[in-house]
Short mmCIF file of C-alpha atoms and ligand atoms in Angstrom, two decimals:
data_model
loop_
_atom_site.label_atom_id
_atom_site.label_comp_id
_atom_site.label_asym_id
_atom_site.label_seq_id
_atom_site.Cartn_x
_atom_site.Cartn_y
_atom_site.Cartn_z
CA MET A 1 -29.74 50.54 17.02
CA SER A 2 -26.90 48.36 18.28
CA ALA A 3 -23.41 49.83 18.68
CA PRO A 4 -21.36 49.42 15.48
CA TYR A 5 -18.31 47.26 15.00
CA LYS A 6 -16.30 49.84 13.01
CA ILE A 7 -16.07 53.52 13.75
CA LEU A 8 -14.89 55.09 10.50
CA LEU A 9 -13.89 58.57 9.39
CA THR A 10 -13.86 59.96 5.78
CA GLU A 11 -10.65 61.03 4.03
CA ASN A 12 -11.67 64.61 4.74
CA GLU A 13 -11.54 64.04 8.41
CA ILE A 14 -7.87 62.96 8.38
CA PRO A 15 -6.45 65.32 10.96
CA ARG A 16 -4.54 68.35 9.65
CA ASN A 17 -1.99 68.53 12.51
CA TRP A 18 0.34 66.32 14.48
CA TYR A 19 0.32 66.97 18.29
CA ASN A 20 3.55 67.97 19.89
CA ILE A 21 3.28 67.11 23.57
CA GLN A 22 6.43 69.13 24.28
CA ALA A 23 4.16 72.16 24.34
CA ASP A 24 2.17 70.87 27.34
CA MET A 25 4.59 68.86 29.42
CA PRO A 26 4.92 70.31 32.94
CA ASN A 27 8.60 69.46 33.02
CA PRO A 28 10.54 69.90 29.79
CA THR A 29 12.85 67.06 28.69
CA LEU A 30 16.57 67.34 29.47
CA PRO A 31 18.79 68.08 26.52
CA PRO A 32 20.76 65.39 24.67
CA LEU A 33 24.45 65.60 25.43
CA HIS A 34 27.62 65.15 23.40
CA PRO A 35 29.39 62.04 24.68
CA GLY A 36 32.80 63.69 24.60
CA THR A 37 32.17 67.19 25.98
CA LYS A 38 29.01 66.24 27.90
CA GLN A 39 27.59 69.52 26.72
CA PRO A 40 24.17 69.78 25.05
CA VAL A 41 24.27 69.03 21.29
CA GLY A 42 22.90 71.68 18.90
CA PRO A 43 21.06 71.34 15.62
CA GLN A 44 24.29 71.60 13.66
CA ASP A 45 25.55 68.41 15.20
CA LEU A 46 22.54 66.52 13.76
CA ALA A 47 22.59 68.15 10.36
CA PRO A 48 24.80 65.59 8.58
CA LEU A 49 22.18 62.96 9.46
CA PHE A 50 18.77 64.56 9.22
CA PRO A 51 17.04 67.28 7.22
CA MET A 52 16.65 70.63 9.08
CA GLU A 53 12.94 70.51 9.20
CA LEU A 54 12.98 67.25 11.18
CA ILE A 55 15.67 68.67 13.53
CA LYS A 56 13.36 71.67 14.12
CA GLN A 57 10.54 69.31 15.03
CA GLU A 58 12.81 67.58 17.35
CA VAL A 59 13.13 70.69 19.59
CA SER A 60 9.86 72.50 18.67
CA LYS A 61 7.62 73.69 21.45
CA GLU A 62 4.66 74.43 19.13
CA ARG A 63 1.53 72.50 20.17
CA PHE A 64 0.34 71.64 16.69
CA ILE A 65 2.51 71.01 13.55
CA GLU A 66 0.75 71.06 10.25
CA ILE A 67 0.79 67.83 8.25
CA PRO A 68 2.04 68.78 4.70
CA ASP A 69 -0.65 68.26 2.00
CA GLU A 70 1.67 65.89 0.10
CA VAL A 71 1.93 63.65 3.18
CA ARG A 72 -1.82 63.79 3.84
CA GLU A 73 -2.41 62.68 0.22
CA ILE A 74 -0.24 59.59 0.73
CA TYR A 75 -1.84 58.89 4.10
CA LYS A 76 -5.11 58.66 2.16
CA LEU A 77 -3.95 55.23 0.74
CA TRP A 78 -4.78 53.68 4.08
CA ARG A 79 -5.92 56.49 6.48
CA PRO A 80 -8.12 57.10 8.34
CA THR A 81 -7.63 53.70 9.89
CA PRO A 82 -10.59 51.95 11.46
CA MET A 83 -11.36 51.94 15.16
CA PHE A 84 -13.20 48.78 16.14
CA ARG A 85 -15.52 48.05 18.97
CA ALA A 86 -14.44 44.53 20.10
CA HIS A 87 -17.89 43.08 20.63
CA ARG A 88 -16.88 39.48 20.15
CA LEU A 89 -13.84 39.80 22.44
CA GLU A 90 -16.09 41.41 25.12
CA LYS A 91 -18.41 38.41 24.83
CA LEU A 92 -15.57 35.96 25.01
CA LEU A 93 -14.19 37.64 28.14
CA ASP A 94 -17.74 37.93 29.53
CA THR A 95 -17.14 41.51 30.54
CA THR A 96 -19.22 44.66 30.99
CA ALA A 97 -16.10 46.68 30.04
CA LYS A 98 -16.22 48.29 26.65
CA ILE A 99 -13.19 47.48 24.48
CA TYR A 100 -12.09 49.42 21.43
CA TYR A 101 -9.02 49.02 19.30
CA LYS A 102 -7.33 51.19 16.59
CA TYR A 103 -6.01 49.06 13.81
CA GLU A 104 -2.77 50.26 12.15
CA GLY A 105 -2.19 46.98 10.35
CA VAL A 106 -4.18 48.24 7.33
CA SER A 107 -1.11 50.35 6.27
CA PRO A 108 0.79 49.10 3.21
CA SER A 109 3.66 47.84 5.40
CA GLY A 110 1.35 46.32 7.95
CA SER A 111 2.23 48.55 10.90
CA HIS A 112 2.12 52.05 12.26
CA LYS A 113 5.64 52.75 11.10
CA THR A 114 4.48 53.99 7.69
CA ASN A 115 3.06 57.11 9.46
CA THR A 116 6.48 58.48 10.14
CA ALA A 117 8.25 56.90 7.12
CA VAL A 118 6.18 58.98 4.76
CA ALA A 119 6.67 62.13 6.72
CA GLN A 120 10.42 61.66 6.99
CA ALA A 121 10.89 60.76 3.25
CA TYR A 122 8.86 63.97 2.39
CA TYR A 123 11.10 66.45 4.44
CA ASN A 124 14.23 64.74 3.01
CA LYS A 125 12.88 65.12 -0.49
CA MET A 126 12.07 68.83 0.18
CA GLU A 127 15.70 69.42 1.13
CA GLY A 128 17.18 67.77 -1.94
CA VAL A 129 18.11 64.38 -0.56
CA LYS A 130 18.26 61.65 -3.11
CA LYS A 131 18.94 58.58 -0.93
CA ILE A 132 17.96 57.52 2.61
CA THR A 133 19.87 54.88 4.47
CA THR A 134 18.62 52.96 7.48
CA GLU A 135 18.95 49.74 9.45
CA THR A 136 16.27 47.14 9.97
CA GLY A 137 16.10 44.24 12.42
CA ALA A 138 12.76 42.53 12.37
CA GLY A 139 12.06 44.27 8.98
CA GLN A 140 9.00 46.44 9.82
CA TRP A 141 10.82 49.73 9.66
CA GLY A 142 12.88 48.87 6.54
CA THR A 143 9.62 47.93 4.80
CA ALA A 144 7.83 51.24 5.76
CA LEU A 145 10.77 53.37 4.71
CA SER A 146 11.12 51.52 1.46
CA PHE A 147 7.48 52.14 0.65
CA ALA A 148 7.78 55.84 1.54
CA CYS A 149 11.01 56.52 -0.36
CA ASN A 150 9.38 54.95 -3.51
CA MET A 151 6.48 57.24 -3.11
CA PHE A 152 8.80 60.30 -3.48
CA GLY A 153 11.06 58.77 -6.14
CA MET A 154 14.02 58.45 -3.71
CA GLU A 155 16.49 55.68 -3.30
CA CYS A 156 16.52 53.63 -0.11
CA ASP A 157 19.36 51.51 1.19
CA VAL A 158 18.37 49.17 3.98
CA TYR A 159 21.05 47.43 6.15
CA MET A 160 19.38 44.36 7.43
CA VAL A 161 20.91 42.43 10.29
CA ARG A 162 22.36 39.32 8.72
CA ILE A 163 20.35 36.79 10.80
CA SER A 164 17.01 38.44 9.84
CA TYR A 165 18.12 38.73 6.24
CA ASP A 166 18.63 34.92 6.22
CA GLN A 167 15.57 34.05 8.29
CA LYS A 168 13.04 36.53 6.80
CA PRO A 169 13.49 36.30 2.97
CA TYR A 170 9.90 37.64 2.43
CA ARG A 171 10.65 40.88 4.24
CA LYS A 172 13.54 41.46 1.83
CA ALA A 173 11.27 40.65 -1.13
CA ILE A 174 8.73 43.22 0.00
CA MET A 175 11.42 45.88 0.36
CA ASN A 176 12.73 44.99 -3.13
CA SER A 177 9.16 45.24 -4.46
CA TYR A 178 9.20 48.98 -3.47
CA GLY A 179 12.61 49.35 -5.18
CA ALA A 180 14.87 49.44 -2.13
CA ASN A 181 18.29 47.98 -2.02
CA VAL A 182 18.66 45.56 0.86
CA TYR A 183 22.12 44.59 2.12
CA ALA A 184 22.93 41.94 4.72
CA SER A 185 24.84 43.60 7.59
CA PRO A 186 27.72 43.56 8.20
CA SER A 187 28.42 44.20 4.51
CA ASP A 188 31.63 44.86 2.60
CA ARG A 189 30.26 48.28 1.51
CA THR A 190 31.31 50.16 4.62
CA GLN A 191 34.44 50.43 6.71
CA ALA A 192 32.45 49.48 9.83
CA GLY A 193 31.14 46.40 8.05
CA ARG A 194 34.53 45.36 6.58
CA ASN A 195 36.15 45.70 10.00
CA ILE A 196 33.71 43.30 11.55
CA LEU A 197 33.88 40.83 8.62
CA ALA A 198 37.60 40.80 8.91
CA SER A 199 37.48 39.68 12.48
CA ASP A 200 34.48 37.48 12.22
CA PRO A 201 33.53 36.45 8.68
CA THR A 202 30.45 34.39 9.72
CA THR A 203 28.91 36.87 12.25
CA SER A 204 25.11 37.04 12.37
CA GLY A 205 25.29 40.79 12.77
CA SER A 206 23.50 43.12 15.13
CA LEU A 207 21.30 46.17 15.10
CA GLY A 208 24.24 48.25 16.44
CA ILE A 209 26.43 47.20 13.43
CA ALA A 210 23.69 47.91 10.94
CA ILE A 211 23.19 51.35 12.38
CA SER A 212 26.87 52.11 12.05
CA GLU A 213 26.78 51.03 8.43
CA ALA A 214 23.73 53.17 7.59
CA ILE A 215 25.15 56.23 9.38
CA GLU A 216 28.56 55.83 7.65
CA MET A 217 26.95 55.79 4.29
CA ALA A 218 24.76 58.85 5.06
CA VAL A 219 27.66 60.86 6.44
CA GLN A 220 30.07 60.01 3.61
CA ASN A 221 27.88 60.52 0.68
CA ASP A 222 26.29 63.69 -0.80
CA HIS A 223 22.54 63.98 -1.00
CA THR A 224 22.25 61.02 1.35
CA LYS A 225 20.73 61.08 4.84
CA TYR A 226 19.65 58.63 7.55
CA ALA A 227 16.31 57.84 9.11
CA LEU A 228 15.17 56.26 12.40
CA GLY A 229 11.89 54.50 12.95
CA SER A 230 11.30 55.06 16.62
CA VAL A 231 12.61 56.87 19.84
CA LEU A 232 13.21 60.40 18.46
CA ASN A 233 10.77 63.16 19.26
CA HIS A 234 9.96 63.81 15.58
CA VAL A 235 9.02 60.10 15.15
CA LEU A 236 6.65 60.17 18.11
CA LEU A 237 5.18 63.41 16.83
CA HIS A 238 4.28 61.92 13.38
CA GLN A 239 2.55 58.87 15.10
CA THR A 240 0.19 61.19 16.99
CA ILE A 241 -2.11 61.01 13.89
CA ILE A 242 -3.24 57.71 15.41
CA GLY A 243 -4.60 59.27 18.60
CA GLU A 244 -5.93 62.35 16.87
CA GLU A 245 -8.11 60.12 14.71
CA CYS A 246 -9.17 58.06 17.84
CA LEU A 247 -10.34 61.33 19.54
CA LEU A 248 -12.70 61.95 16.57
CA GLN A 249 -13.74 58.29 16.51
CA MET A 250 -14.49 58.24 20.22
CA GLU A 251 -16.63 61.25 19.76
CA LYS A 252 -18.51 59.51 16.94
CA ALA A 253 -18.99 56.44 19.15
CA GLY A 254 -20.27 58.80 21.93
CA ASP A 255 -17.62 57.29 24.29
CA PHE A 256 -14.35 58.21 25.92
CA PRO A 257 -11.68 55.89 27.17
CA ASP A 258 -10.79 55.48 30.87
CA VAL A 259 -7.56 53.77 29.82
CA VAL A 260 -5.38 53.73 26.67
CA ILE A 261 -3.00 50.86 26.19
CA ALA A 262 -0.13 50.17 23.75
CA PRO A 263 3.06 48.11 23.50
CA LEU A 264 6.31 49.96 23.92
CA GLY A 265 9.56 49.19 22.07
CA GLY A 266 11.00 52.76 21.71
CA GLY A 267 7.67 54.45 22.37
CA SER A 268 6.37 55.56 18.95
CA ASN A 269 3.08 53.62 18.75
CA PHE A 270 2.39 54.22 22.38
CA ALA A 271 3.01 57.93 22.04
CA GLY A 272 0.95 57.96 18.90
CA ILE A 273 -2.20 56.65 20.39
CA SER A 274 -1.84 58.13 23.97
CA PHE A 275 -0.39 61.67 23.61
CA PRO A 276 -3.59 63.25 22.17
CA PHE A 277 -5.48 61.77 25.15
CA LEU A 278 -2.83 63.01 27.58
CA ARG A 279 -3.54 66.47 26.06
CA GLN A 280 -7.11 66.09 27.34
CA ASN A 281 -5.63 65.36 30.76
CA LEU A 282 -3.06 68.17 30.75
CA LEU A 283 -5.37 70.93 29.31
CA HIS A 284 -8.92 69.83 29.86
CA GLY A 285 -9.01 68.05 33.23
CA LYS A 286 -9.67 64.54 31.91
CA LYS A 287 -8.17 61.61 33.76
CA VAL A 288 -7.33 58.98 31.09
CA ARG A 289 -4.78 56.42 32.24
CA ALA A 290 -2.09 55.71 29.56
CA VAL A 291 -0.38 52.34 30.06
CA ALA A 292 2.72 51.28 28.17
CA VAL A 293 3.39 47.55 28.01
CA GLU A 294 6.91 46.23 27.64
CA PRO A 295 8.20 42.69 27.50
CA ALA A 296 9.38 41.25 30.85
CA SER A 297 12.67 40.32 29.06
CA CYS A 298 13.43 43.96 28.26
CA PRO A 299 11.85 45.98 31.18
CA LYS A 300 13.49 49.41 30.84
CA LEU A 301 10.45 51.40 32.14
CA THR A 302 9.68 49.12 35.13
CA GLN A 303 13.25 48.08 36.07
CA GLY A 304 15.68 50.35 34.24
CA GLU A 305 17.31 53.52 35.60
CA PHE A 306 16.46 57.09 34.51
CA ARG A 307 19.88 58.35 33.28
CA TYR A 308 21.86 59.45 30.33
CA ASP A 309 22.63 56.70 27.88
CA PHE A 310 23.44 56.16 24.16
CA GLY A 311 20.51 55.64 21.85
CA ASP A 312 22.22 52.80 20.03
CA SER A 313 24.23 49.84 21.10
CA ALA A 314 27.33 50.91 19.20
CA GLY A 315 27.57 54.20 21.10
CA TYR A 316 27.43 56.56 18.18
CA THR A 317 24.48 58.73 19.13
CA PRO A 318 24.25 61.66 21.58
CA LEU A 319 23.55 60.77 25.13
CA LEU A 320 19.77 60.74 25.84
CA PRO A 321 18.03 61.19 29.14
CA MET A 322 15.87 58.09 29.38
CA TYR A 323 14.83 55.00 31.25
CA THR A 324 17.35 52.41 30.17
CA LEU A 325 18.85 49.00 30.88
CA GLY A 326 22.13 50.25 29.46
CA HIS A 327 23.03 50.16 25.81
CA ASN A 328 25.05 46.97 26.35
CA PHE A 329 22.02 45.17 27.73
CA PHE A 330 21.36 42.19 25.52
CA PRO A 331 17.72 41.09 25.63
CA ALA A 332 16.78 37.48 25.21
CA ALA A 333 15.71 36.46 21.62
CA ILE A 334 11.99 36.87 22.20
CA HIS A 335 9.63 36.89 19.30
CA ALA A 336 8.47 40.44 19.51
CA GLY A 337 11.62 41.84 17.85
CA GLY A 338 10.26 45.44 17.79
CA LEU A 339 10.22 45.52 21.62
CA ARG A 340 13.87 44.45 22.18
CA TYR A 341 15.23 48.01 22.65
CA HIS A 342 17.27 48.85 25.67
CA GLY A 343 15.81 52.31 26.37
CA ALA A 344 12.60 54.23 26.11
CA SER A 345 12.19 57.49 24.11
CA VAL A 346 13.10 60.71 26.01
CA LEU A 347 9.44 61.92 25.89
CA CYS A 348 7.96 58.71 27.25
CA SER A 349 10.73 58.54 29.94
CA GLN A 350 10.00 62.08 31.19
CA LEU A 351 6.26 61.41 31.28
CA LEU A 352 6.83 58.27 33.32
CA ARG A 353 9.19 60.13 35.65
CA ASP A 354 6.41 62.70 36.29
CA ASN A 355 3.84 59.96 36.87
CA LEU A 356 1.76 61.07 33.82
CA ILE A 357 1.83 57.60 32.31
CA GLU A 358 2.01 54.05 33.70
CA ALA A 359 4.20 51.07 32.73
CA VAL A 360 3.86 47.28 33.13
CA ALA A 361 6.04 44.42 31.96
CA ILE A 362 4.50 41.09 30.76
CA GLN A 363 6.06 37.70 29.90
CA GLN A 364 5.70 36.46 26.31
CA LEU A 365 3.61 33.32 26.97
CA GLU A 366 0.81 35.46 28.51
CA CYS A 367 1.03 37.72 25.49
CA PHE A 368 0.77 34.97 22.88
CA GLU A 369 -2.14 33.37 24.83
CA ALA A 370 -3.97 36.70 24.77
CA GLY A 371 -3.01 37.23 21.06
CA VAL A 372 -4.47 33.95 20.03
CA ALA A 373 -7.69 34.53 22.05
CA PHE A 374 -8.03 37.87 20.33
CA ALA A 375 -7.52 36.32 16.86
CA LYS A 376 -10.16 33.66 17.62
CA ALA A 377 -12.64 36.40 18.73
CA GLU A 378 -11.97 39.26 16.24
CA GLY A 379 -10.26 37.45 13.37
CA ILE A 380 -7.11 39.61 13.06
CA ILE A 381 -3.73 37.99 13.84
CA PRO A 382 -1.89 40.58 15.88
CA ALA A 383 1.90 41.29 15.49
CA PRO A 384 3.74 39.72 18.40
CA GLU A 385 4.47 43.23 19.68
CA ALA A 386 0.85 44.06 19.68
CA THR A 387 -0.13 40.99 21.76
CA HIS A 388 1.56 42.81 24.78
CA GLY A 389 -1.15 45.45 24.64
CA ILE A 390 -3.79 42.81 24.44
CA ALA A 391 -2.48 40.94 27.48
CA GLN A 392 -2.82 44.19 29.46
CA VAL A 393 -6.38 44.64 28.18
CA PHE A 394 -7.14 41.18 29.59
CA ARG A 395 -5.59 42.21 32.92
CA GLU A 396 -7.74 45.40 33.00
CA VAL A 397 -10.89 43.36 32.28
CA GLN A 398 -10.00 40.97 35.15
CA LYS A 399 -9.40 43.92 37.47
CA ALA A 400 -12.70 45.45 36.48
CA LYS A 401 -14.53 42.18 37.26
CA GLU A 402 -13.03 42.10 40.72
CA GLU A 403 -13.87 45.73 41.38
CA GLY A 404 -17.32 45.53 39.79
CA THR A 405 -16.59 48.31 37.29
CA SER A 406 -17.21 48.73 33.58
CA PRO A 407 -14.37 50.81 32.16
CA THR A 408 -13.93 51.86 28.53
CA ILE A 409 -10.64 50.44 27.24
CA LEU A 410 -8.81 51.53 24.00
CA PHE A 411 -5.73 49.79 22.72
CA ASN A 412 -3.46 50.14 19.74
CA LEU A 413 -3.35 47.13 17.42
CA CYS A 414 -0.30 48.54 15.89
CA GLY A 415 0.41 45.87 13.31
CA HIS A 416 -0.75 42.53 11.95
CA GLY A 417 1.26 39.31 12.40
CA PHE A 418 1.17 37.80 8.92
CA LEU A 419 4.94 38.06 8.50
CA ASP A 420 5.48 36.71 12.00
CA MET A 421 3.79 33.39 11.77
CA GLN A 422 6.96 31.48 12.72
CA ALA A 423 6.54 33.09 16.11
CA TYR A 424 2.98 31.67 16.44
CA GLN A 425 4.23 28.32 15.13
CA ASP A 426 6.96 28.28 17.77
CA TYR A 427 4.36 29.19 20.43
CA PHE A 428 2.08 26.31 19.32
CA ASP A 429 5.00 23.94 19.31
CA GLY A 430 5.80 24.81 22.90
CA LYS A 431 9.22 26.30 21.94
CA LEU A 432 8.62 29.69 23.54
CA HIS A 433 9.63 30.38 27.10
CA ASP A 434 9.36 33.08 29.64
CA HIS A 435 12.49 34.81 30.68
CA VAL A 436 13.16 35.64 34.32
CA LEU A 437 15.87 38.27 34.64
CA THR A 438 18.24 38.16 37.58
CA GLN A 439 19.59 41.34 39.31
CA GLU A 440 22.94 40.49 37.54
CA ASP A 441 21.18 40.56 34.09
CA LEU A 442 19.56 43.83 35.02
CA LYS A 443 22.84 45.43 35.92
CA SER A 444 24.81 43.96 32.95
CA GLY A 445 24.17 46.82 30.57
CA ILE A 446 24.33 49.66 33.10
CA LYS A 447 27.74 49.08 34.59
CA ASP A 448 29.42 50.55 31.48
CA LEU A 449 27.76 53.81 32.18
CA ALA A 450 29.60 54.81 35.25
CA ASP A 451 31.20 57.73 33.42
CA TYR A 452 27.98 59.23 32.23
CA PRO A 453 25.64 61.46 34.30
CA LYS A 454 22.87 59.85 36.31
CA ILE A 455 19.87 62.07 36.78
C1 PLP B 1 8.45 48.78 15.62
C2 PLP B 1 7.26 48.17 16.12
C3 PLP B 1 7.00 48.25 17.52
C4 PLP B 1 7.87 48.93 18.51
O1 PLP B 1 8.28 50.27 18.24
P1 PLP B 1 7.58 51.51 18.97
O2 PLP B 1 8.36 52.62 18.54
O3 PLP B 1 7.55 51.35 20.40
O4 PLP B 1 6.11 51.60 18.49
C5 PLP B 1 5.76 47.76 18.00
N1 PLP B 1 4.91 47.09 17.24
C6 PLP B 1 5.11 47.02 15.87
C7 PLP B 1 4.04 46.35 15.09
C8 PLP B 1 6.26 47.54 15.26
O5 PLP B 1 6.49 47.39 14.00
#
């Protein structure tokens, strides 16, 4: 019998626990600090924004955290997601390496973000929250949260960066279909928005401003909280369902990866697929390589500093210990919007610091070239973010050829690109360029951090 194309699980086999890597890290992460006092922040500082159960998950040291039945039921709408053996891609690349990919694009919102959106909406609902506010740039997170809030009969207010709001009307229509309210940010609904509009009525907005608007509405209104789609420990935790399924699927395939690859924006889909495999390294003596792929235009892991920085560009959040280019670093307008974040999550940063994961940065033209080759071989159009992982797969295959080895490679196809076809069109029209950063560019966001502790 020939090896199958799809390795599938039944709904009964959906894992019952998320994996919390904080239980097994050799060095614990450093605490978040209050920017004023520079003292560690406590749970009470976060309580106006997040439900207590999520704050507990943020600091938990328990290895496994049970997935609530209500969340598992909703996961059944698209989980377990398929893991594919990329036979046709292997043939195209003329390689003896085995290539597998986990496909998260089958979720209702088209990316992995739905995994944490449903969990976050659930815990908010349990604590009596009626409305969740959030920001969205490219639109994937707003879409996922809109879907999740609707599942639990909650309201969802999405502050969408003005330029995306104007350029991506279909994203807004999807969120509206799930019943969410979508506001172009800056809006006249918040003080933060009104202040910006007063000084610059035609501004195209920014993620930083949209975050301030969403936070302001959450803090000022009863039964209203705020949600984030990446970076925080609880978000990475919820995404581990991806890797937990892959462990079972690899077992079914009678295989085990030598390397696991994923793109990294804040770190949630990378953590999701790789942390359960890192557990095999930390507890069971395996030696899986986990490779995070960032865009060369926003290279926090490969060229940033490990230090305390704000999680947002406006400077509202606690200071987080992470690899960062500085919260004022302004990445070029590349087409993988989900990867344009200045820092990497605290968990991924500590793991890189301890040499337990690897990182590479790749230019966007190499990524789109790999993405198009993948689409021709396997049929699925990858999200521009996901093409970064695919480009690294191609590099691993090349290296294996040179070394005469046949590794087993697993990568996270974290979303489809159907709502990003303008990016592909621009690529075909020759409008996309690589961005070479100067030393000055790399220092531009860090210089404002002189007052905050370096690690
Ligand atoms: C949001 C997003 C990313 C980047 O975020 P991570 O937290 O690093 O996963 C990558 N790919 C897709 C498809 C996304 O929607």
